[in-house]
GROMACS .gro file of C-alpha atoms in nm:
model
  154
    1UNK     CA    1  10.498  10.253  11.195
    2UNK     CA    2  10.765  10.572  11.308
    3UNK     CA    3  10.717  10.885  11.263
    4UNK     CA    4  10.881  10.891  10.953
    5UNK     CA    5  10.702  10.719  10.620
    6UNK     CA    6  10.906  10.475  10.485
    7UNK     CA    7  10.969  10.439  10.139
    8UNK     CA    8  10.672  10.249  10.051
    9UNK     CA    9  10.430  10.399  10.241
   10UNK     CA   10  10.560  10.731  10.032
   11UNK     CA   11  10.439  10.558   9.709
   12UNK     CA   12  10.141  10.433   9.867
   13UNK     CA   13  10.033  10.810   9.970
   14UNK     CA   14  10.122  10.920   9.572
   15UNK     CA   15   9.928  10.638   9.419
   16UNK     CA   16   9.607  10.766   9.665
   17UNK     CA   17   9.617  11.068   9.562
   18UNK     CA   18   9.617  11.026   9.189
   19UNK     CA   19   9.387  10.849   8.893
   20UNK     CA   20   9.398  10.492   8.949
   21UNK     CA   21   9.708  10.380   8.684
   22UNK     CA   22   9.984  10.175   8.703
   23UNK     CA   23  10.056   9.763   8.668
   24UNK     CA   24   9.837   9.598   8.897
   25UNK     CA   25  10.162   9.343   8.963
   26UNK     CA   26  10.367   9.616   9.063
   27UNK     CA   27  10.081   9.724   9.325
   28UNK     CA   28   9.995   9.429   9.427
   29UNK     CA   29  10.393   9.363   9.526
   30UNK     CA   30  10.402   9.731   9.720
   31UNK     CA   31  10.036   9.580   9.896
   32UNK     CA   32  10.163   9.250  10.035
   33UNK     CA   33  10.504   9.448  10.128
   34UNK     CA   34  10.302   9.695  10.312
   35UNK     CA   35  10.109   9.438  10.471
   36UNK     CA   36  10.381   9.214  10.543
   37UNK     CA   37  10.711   9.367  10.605
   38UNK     CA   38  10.580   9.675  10.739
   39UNK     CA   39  10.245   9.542  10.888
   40UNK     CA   40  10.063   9.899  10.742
   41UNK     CA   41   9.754   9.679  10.651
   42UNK     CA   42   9.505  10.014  10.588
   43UNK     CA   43   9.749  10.118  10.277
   44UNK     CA   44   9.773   9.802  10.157
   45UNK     CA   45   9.427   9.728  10.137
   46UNK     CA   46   9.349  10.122  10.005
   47UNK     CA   47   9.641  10.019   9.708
   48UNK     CA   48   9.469   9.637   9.649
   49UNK     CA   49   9.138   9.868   9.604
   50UNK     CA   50   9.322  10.060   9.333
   51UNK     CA   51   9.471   9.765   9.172
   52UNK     CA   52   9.120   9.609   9.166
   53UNK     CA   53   9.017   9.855   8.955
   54UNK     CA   54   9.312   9.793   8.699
   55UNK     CA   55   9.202   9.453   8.624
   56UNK     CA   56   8.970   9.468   8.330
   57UNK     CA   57   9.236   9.250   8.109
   58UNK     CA   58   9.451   9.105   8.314
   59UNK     CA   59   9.506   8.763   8.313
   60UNK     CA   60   9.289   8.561   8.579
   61UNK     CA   61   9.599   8.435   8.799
   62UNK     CA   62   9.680   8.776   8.876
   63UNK     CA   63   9.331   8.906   8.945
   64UNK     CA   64   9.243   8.616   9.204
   65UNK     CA   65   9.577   8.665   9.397
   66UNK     CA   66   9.536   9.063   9.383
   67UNK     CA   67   9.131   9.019   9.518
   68UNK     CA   68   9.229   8.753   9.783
   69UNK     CA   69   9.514   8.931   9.907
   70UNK     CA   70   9.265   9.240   9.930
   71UNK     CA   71   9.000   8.999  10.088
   72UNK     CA   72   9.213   8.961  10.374
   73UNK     CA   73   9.354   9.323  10.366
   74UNK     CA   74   8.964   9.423  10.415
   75UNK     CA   75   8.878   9.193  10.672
   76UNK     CA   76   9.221   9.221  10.896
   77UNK     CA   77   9.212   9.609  10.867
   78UNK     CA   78   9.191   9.782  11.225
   79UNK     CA   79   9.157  10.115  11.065
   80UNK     CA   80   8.764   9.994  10.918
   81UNK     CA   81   8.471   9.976  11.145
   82UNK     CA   82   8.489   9.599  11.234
   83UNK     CA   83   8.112   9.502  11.054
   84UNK     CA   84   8.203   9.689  10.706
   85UNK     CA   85   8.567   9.578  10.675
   86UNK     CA   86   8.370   9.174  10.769
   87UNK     CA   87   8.092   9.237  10.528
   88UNK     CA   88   8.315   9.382  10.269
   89UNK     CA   89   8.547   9.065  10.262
   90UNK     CA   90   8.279   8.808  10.305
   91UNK     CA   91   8.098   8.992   9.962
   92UNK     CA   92   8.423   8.993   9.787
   93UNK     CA   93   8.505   8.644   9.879
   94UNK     CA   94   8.154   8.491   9.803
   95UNK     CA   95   8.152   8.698   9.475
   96UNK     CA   96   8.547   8.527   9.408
   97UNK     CA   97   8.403   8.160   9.521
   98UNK     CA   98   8.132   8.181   9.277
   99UNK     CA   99   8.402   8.223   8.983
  100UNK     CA  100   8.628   7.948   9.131
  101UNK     CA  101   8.375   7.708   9.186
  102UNK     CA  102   8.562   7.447   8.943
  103UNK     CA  103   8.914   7.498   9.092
  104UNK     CA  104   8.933   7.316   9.412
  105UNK     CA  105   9.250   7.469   9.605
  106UNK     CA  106   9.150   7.815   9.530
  107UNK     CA  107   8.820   7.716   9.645
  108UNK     CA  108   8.972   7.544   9.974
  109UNK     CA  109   9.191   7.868  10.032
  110UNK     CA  110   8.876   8.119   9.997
  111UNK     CA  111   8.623   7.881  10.220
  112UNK     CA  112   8.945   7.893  10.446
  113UNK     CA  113   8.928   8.283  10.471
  114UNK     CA  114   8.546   8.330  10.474
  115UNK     CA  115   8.580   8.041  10.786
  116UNK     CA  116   8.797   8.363  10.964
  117UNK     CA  117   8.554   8.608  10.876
  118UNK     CA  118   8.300   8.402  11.015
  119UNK     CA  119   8.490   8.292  11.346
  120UNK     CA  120   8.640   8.709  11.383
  121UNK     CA  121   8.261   8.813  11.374
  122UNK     CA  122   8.170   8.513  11.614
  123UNK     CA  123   8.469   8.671  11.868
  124UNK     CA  124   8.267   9.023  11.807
  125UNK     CA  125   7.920   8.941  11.862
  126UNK     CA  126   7.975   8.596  12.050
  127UNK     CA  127   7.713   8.493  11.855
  128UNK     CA  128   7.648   8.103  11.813
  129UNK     CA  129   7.500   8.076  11.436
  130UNK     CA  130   7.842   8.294  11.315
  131UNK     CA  131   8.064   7.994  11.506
  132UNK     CA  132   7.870   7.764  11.323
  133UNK     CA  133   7.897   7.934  10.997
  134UNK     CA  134   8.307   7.923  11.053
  135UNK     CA  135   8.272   7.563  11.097
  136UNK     CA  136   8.097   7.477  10.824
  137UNK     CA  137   8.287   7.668  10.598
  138UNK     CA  138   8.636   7.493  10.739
  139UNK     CA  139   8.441   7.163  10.707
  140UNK     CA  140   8.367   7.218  10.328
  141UNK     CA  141   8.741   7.303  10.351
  142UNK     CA  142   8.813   6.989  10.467
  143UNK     CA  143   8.587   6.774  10.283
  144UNK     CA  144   8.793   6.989   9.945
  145UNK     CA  145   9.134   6.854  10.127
  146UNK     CA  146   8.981   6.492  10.140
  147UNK     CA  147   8.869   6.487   9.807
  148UNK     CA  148   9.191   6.645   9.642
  149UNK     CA  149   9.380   6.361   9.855
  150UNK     CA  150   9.227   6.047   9.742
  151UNK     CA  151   9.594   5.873   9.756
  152UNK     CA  152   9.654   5.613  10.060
  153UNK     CA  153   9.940   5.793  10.235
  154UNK     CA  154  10.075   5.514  10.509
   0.00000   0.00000   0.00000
């Protein structure tokens, strides 16, 4: 980031410091170009948080990709003390699992993320059980892959 806030980060700084409003596809476009072009991760995961709460009717397609984008927002985050921005994603992303639970490739892509949760805390802690969390987790992935590809693909 310069010295100077860019454009973006401008808007980002104005929708902070009003009432949460606006489209929550507009924000979450400003979030993933924050995180993204810019690489300003903190203000895209404090304008995800807004948009989260801007959901109450919106259609589910755009809720999932606004709560998984702010899934990893929350857990990539520098600017959060490392075992609240971890336990924050993995609760979000358990809570968003539960609700997917009949649509595998969403499912795949959350187990996925809450596999790099589990492996980032593993790399923290160095503890064994949070490794083998991570692989479970990408070995449900897996199994999802397997399942989804039942065609013989010589």
């Amino acid at each position: 980031m310069s010295a100077q806030p860019s454009p973006r980060e401008m808007r980002a700084r104005e929708i902070f410091s009003s009432s949460p409003a606006g489209d929550p596809a507009e924000l979450l476009a400003l979030a993933l170009a924050l995180r993204d072009e810019e690489n300003n991760i903190e203000y895209a995961r404090r304008v995800l948080n807004v948009a989260r709460r801007l959901l109450d009717h919106s259609p589910f397609d755009l809720r999932f990709e606004v709560l998984r984008a702010l899934i990893v927002s929350t857990y990539k985050s520098p600017d959060q003390p490392l075992d609240r921005r971890l336990n924050d994603a993995a609760a979000l992303a358990n809570g968003l699992l539960a609700e997917v639970k009949d649509d595998p490739p969403r499912r795949q892509e959350l187990l996925g993320i809450l596999g790099s949760i589990s492996k980032m805390r593993c790399s923290a802690v160095g503890l064994r059980d949070q490794l083998e969390q991570s692989l479970a987790f990408y070995i449900e992935c897996m199994n999802l892959v397997i399942e989804l590809d039942r065609v013989y693909n010589a």
